[in-house]
C-alpha cells in the first residue's frame, strides 16, 4: 500500500494543478458572466439564465455587446443563428478588436440578403490599423434556420476562420516579409447588428424593408480557450505553451488545407489578393507569398 501524502505535499500538488488550470480562460458559464450589453437598450437581451443572447435591429437603433475579458491569443467559438427571412440591408458583425488608431481586428461579418438568397460571409484582418484584407464567401447552408459554429483560432503562427469546423480562411504570420501581424495588442470580443443598406446588399441596391423589423440574431454556446489579459499580464504567463494550450501552436494540417480549398473553389466570391484593380502597383506582399 502506497504511503499517504503529507498535508504540505498534497497542498503543493493542488496549487500546481490550480496554476495549470488557470493558465487558460475556461469555457464560459453564461453570457451574464462573460459579456456586457453595450448599446441598444432593450434590443439586446440575455435569456434562459444566461444561455442565450439576442441582438435586434429596428428603424431606430441596432444593438451590441462586448466581452468583459480581453484576450491575447486563443480559440474563440460562438454559435450564431442569423436574421431569418428578408435580411437585406442588415449586417451582423462578430469580431475581435483592440482599441486606437493602430488597432488590431479579426472580423466575421454577415451581410443580409433577400429571402431565399444566400448570406455573404465577409472576413477581414487588421494589423496596426491597416485592414483592406477582405475575403467573402457565400455560405453553403441557411444560417438563419439553425445555430452554426463560427470560430477564430488566433496564435503566434496565424489566424484561422472556421465555420462548423471547416476552415474558410487562413492568415499566416508573415512578419518575416514585412507584413504586420496582430500579436501584441489584447482584444475584446464584440458583436453588433446594424443597418447598412447603403452598401451591404448588392452594393446598396436593395434597401432594408422595415416592415420586417425587428431583425434579430441569436447567440449560444460561447467558449474561449484563451489567454486573458489583465493589468499588463497574460493568464498564460511567460510561457505561451504552458498549461496544455495545444491551440497555441496549431496550424492547418493537410486535411484542413484541402477543406479550405474546397470552400475557396466553390464558395468564395471575393478575394482582395486577386483584385488587380485595387492594386495597380502590385499586390500586397502577403498575397504574393501565398499565391499558388
XYZ file of C-alpha atoms in Angstrom:
292
model
C 0.000 0.000 0.000
C 1.459 3.342 -1.010
C 2.095 5.799 1.808
C -0.299 8.748 2.036
C 0.868 12.205 1.033
C 1.711 14.639 3.772
C -0.556 17.663 4.105
C 2.131 20.029 2.778
C 2.861 17.792 -0.232
C -0.829 17.475 -1.062
C -1.272 21.229 -0.789
C 1.683 21.813 -3.109
C 0.267 19.390 -5.705
C -3.110 21.087 -5.518
C -1.514 24.505 -6.015
C 0.325 23.292 -9.123
C -2.859 21.855 -10.593
C -4.744 25.078 -9.933
C -1.948 27.122 -11.535
C -2.024 24.996 -14.690
C -5.785 25.128 -14.879
C -5.832 28.915 -14.539
C -3.471 29.482 -17.470
C -6.389 29.268 -19.894
C -9.735 31.031 -19.584
C -12.322 28.276 -19.001
C -15.460 27.767 -21.048
C -17.975 30.459 -20.245
C -20.698 29.571 -17.779
C -23.121 32.129 -19.137
C -23.458 35.304 -21.167
C -24.196 37.139 -17.904
C -20.762 36.153 -16.643
C -18.707 36.941 -19.730
C -20.380 39.772 -21.650
C -21.796 43.266 -21.195
C -24.597 44.754 -23.277
C -23.023 47.962 -24.574
C -25.752 49.628 -26.632
C -29.263 49.249 -27.978
C -31.141 49.241 -24.652
C -33.832 46.542 -24.574
C -32.976 45.467 -28.136
C -30.210 43.361 -26.593
C -31.296 40.609 -24.217
C -29.682 37.839 -22.196
C -32.171 35.000 -21.763
C -32.510 31.429 -20.446
C -30.397 32.032 -17.351
C -27.511 33.299 -19.478
C -27.510 30.513 -22.067
C -28.918 32.653 -24.891
C -28.231 36.209 -26.061
C -30.185 38.089 -28.746
C -29.445 41.331 -30.586
C -32.158 43.185 -32.501
C -32.334 45.996 -35.032
C -35.289 48.268 -35.691
C -35.615 51.531 -37.564
C -34.449 53.486 -34.519
C -31.353 51.551 -33.499
C -29.323 48.395 -33.589
C -27.616 46.820 -30.579
C -24.378 45.244 -29.434
C -22.311 43.587 -26.722
C -18.672 43.032 -25.780
C -16.694 40.623 -23.646
C -15.680 41.549 -20.137
C -12.295 39.911 -20.728
C -9.531 40.937 -23.092
C -7.606 38.156 -24.809
C -4.155 37.800 -26.330
C -4.323 34.620 -28.404
C -6.921 31.926 -28.125
C -9.547 29.755 -29.759
C -12.880 31.566 -29.691
C -16.103 29.742 -30.542
C -19.649 31.087 -30.802
C -22.843 29.657 -32.278
C -24.988 32.167 -34.178
C -28.442 31.973 -35.694
C -28.743 34.865 -38.123
C -31.688 37.080 -39.057
C -34.291 34.950 -40.884
C -36.369 35.913 -43.890
C -35.673 39.162 -45.718
C -32.487 40.368 -44.018
C -31.412 42.698 -46.851
C -29.573 45.799 -45.641
C -28.667 44.343 -42.263
C -25.196 43.444 -41.049
C -24.326 41.252 -38.084
C -20.694 41.598 -37.000
C -18.836 39.210 -34.695
C -15.181 40.074 -34.183
C -12.137 40.603 -32.009
C -10.669 44.097 -31.730
C -8.252 46.225 -29.749
C -8.596 49.990 -29.436
C -6.979 53.046 -31.014
C -5.861 54.226 -34.438
C -3.344 51.381 -34.760
C -5.776 48.721 -33.568
C -5.782 45.039 -34.496
C -9.003 43.327 -35.549
C -10.229 39.903 -36.712
C -13.657 40.087 -38.372
C -16.606 37.927 -39.218
C -19.413 39.981 -40.809
C -22.665 38.580 -42.156
C -24.315 40.615 -44.907
C -28.054 40.052 -45.160
C -29.971 39.357 -48.355
C -33.423 38.916 -49.819
C -35.398 35.873 -48.727
C -34.095 32.767 -50.426
C -30.748 34.295 -51.415
C -27.605 33.219 -49.538
C -25.936 35.333 -46.915
C -22.497 36.766 -47.655
C -19.807 35.950 -45.093
C -17.289 38.814 -45.052
C -13.894 38.373 -43.343
C -11.102 40.835 -42.698
C -7.870 41.140 -40.698
C -6.454 44.418 -39.369
C -2.950 44.747 -38.001
C -1.573 48.010 -36.615
C -4.535 49.917 -38.020
C -4.304 48.534 -41.552
C -7.107 46.396 -42.935
C -8.281 46.067 -46.547
C -7.723 42.304 -46.473
C -11.229 41.185 -47.361
C -12.327 37.730 -48.391
C -16.009 36.947 -48.953
C -17.936 33.706 -49.236
C -21.477 32.520 -49.900
C -22.469 30.237 -47.062
C -23.396 26.742 -48.242
C -26.353 26.469 -45.839
C -29.129 28.692 -44.485
C -27.502 30.349 -41.442
C -30.878 31.602 -40.216
C -32.534 28.176 -39.983
C -30.433 26.958 -37.057
C -27.357 27.738 -34.974
C -23.949 27.251 -36.601
C -20.467 27.492 -35.082
C -18.157 30.344 -36.114
C -14.638 30.046 -34.720
C -11.454 32.079 -34.667
C -8.127 30.407 -33.913
C -5.532 33.096 -33.185
C -1.988 32.250 -32.172
C 1.557 33.483 -32.956
C 1.668 31.381 -36.124
C -1.540 32.580 -37.749
C -5.294 33.124 -37.742
C -7.821 30.559 -38.957
C -11.502 31.361 -39.538
C -13.767 28.289 -39.403
C -17.468 27.576 -39.931
C -18.852 24.422 -38.309
C -15.274 23.180 -38.046
C -14.494 23.783 -41.733
C -11.624 26.258 -42.270
C -12.637 29.046 -44.650
C -9.620 31.322 -44.322
C -6.075 31.306 -43.017
C -3.971 34.426 -42.433
C -0.432 33.384 -41.588
C 2.095 35.380 -39.611
C 4.337 36.780 -42.348
C 6.310 39.329 -40.360
C 9.435 37.825 -41.915
C 8.489 39.517 -45.209
C 7.335 42.768 -43.612
C 3.613 42.092 -43.100
C 2.388 43.411 -39.718
C 0.718 40.714 -37.630
C -1.644 41.126 -34.657
C 0.335 39.718 -31.727
C 0.892 42.452 -29.155
C -2.497 44.074 -28.544
C -5.079 42.265 -26.412
C -8.568 42.262 -27.903
C -12.128 42.147 -26.671
C -14.843 40.119 -28.376
C -17.615 42.238 -29.880
C -20.837 41.665 -31.755
C -23.469 44.017 -33.116
C -26.298 44.313 -35.591
C -26.984 47.487 -37.547
C -28.485 48.923 -40.715
C -26.014 49.219 -43.595
C -28.350 49.317 -46.572
C -26.203 51.923 -48.312
C -23.721 49.122 -49.150
C -24.490 45.762 -47.535
C -26.787 44.115 -50.093
C -25.840 44.233 -53.766
C -23.807 47.357 -53.235
C -26.732 49.207 -51.678
C -29.231 48.487 -54.469
C -31.507 46.560 -52.093
C -32.724 48.542 -49.087
C -33.883 47.413 -45.672
C -37.589 46.540 -45.523
C -38.571 47.973 -42.152
C -41.946 46.231 -42.237
C -39.933 43.088 -41.417
C -38.392 44.636 -38.264
C -37.254 43.842 -35.676
C -34.365 41.876 -37.172
C -32.847 39.504 -34.605
C -29.633 37.483 -34.387
C -29.234 34.889 -31.617
C -26.082 33.631 -29.856
C -25.323 30.482 -27.858
C -22.538 28.187 -26.642
C -19.749 30.716 -26.277
C -16.394 29.145 -25.477
C -12.987 30.751 -25.076
C -9.892 28.574 -24.705
C -7.730 31.643 -24.496
C -5.172 33.690 -22.623
C -6.915 36.540 -20.844
C -5.094 39.822 -20.347
C -5.256 41.921 -17.192
C -3.034 44.629 -15.715
C -0.446 44.159 -18.452
C -0.067 40.417 -17.956
C -1.344 37.256 -19.630
C -3.100 34.484 -17.713
C -0.862 32.108 -19.661
C 2.226 33.535 -18.004
C 5.598 33.949 -19.644
C 5.479 30.626 -21.470
C 2.680 30.657 -24.026
C 2.998 26.900 -24.433
C 2.230 26.254 -20.764
C -0.988 24.876 -19.389
C -1.695 22.475 -22.211
C -2.589 25.157 -24.743
C -2.390 22.901 -27.787
C -4.060 25.572 -29.914
C -1.135 27.926 -29.304
C 0.986 26.166 -31.942
C -1.840 24.776 -34.059
C -1.779 25.214 -37.829
C -3.880 23.773 -40.623
C -2.935 20.198 -41.410
C -3.234 18.635 -44.867
C -6.893 17.765 -44.310
C -7.691 21.297 -43.151
C -5.938 22.783 -46.172
C -7.943 20.567 -48.523
C -11.215 21.504 -46.827
C -10.323 25.192 -47.096
C -9.511 24.755 -50.793
C -12.972 23.236 -51.287
C -14.535 26.344 -49.737
C -12.399 28.652 -51.877
C -13.139 26.763 -55.083
C -16.882 26.507 -54.530
C -17.976 29.354 -52.268
C -15.503 32.250 -52.387
C -16.913 35.304 -54.176
C -14.205 37.882 -53.425
C -10.500 37.803 -52.594
C -8.510 41.006 -52.270
C -5.444 39.096 -53.424
C -6.968 38.650 -56.887
C -8.404 42.170 -57.281
C -5.886 43.720 -59.629
C -7.884 46.967 -59.945
C -7.267 47.715 -56.275
C -3.525 47.210 -56.564
C -2.283 48.686 -59.843
C 1.216 48.971 -58.352
C 1.277 45.301 -57.376
C -0.378 43.067 -54.832
C 0.456 43.251 -51.107
C 3.378 41.043 -50.057
C 1.167 38.518 -48.241
C -0.711 37.898 -51.489
C 2.488 37.190 -53.380
C 3.711 34.886 -50.628
C 0.548 32.771 -50.586
C -0.064 32.703 -54.348
C -0.086 29.163 -55.684
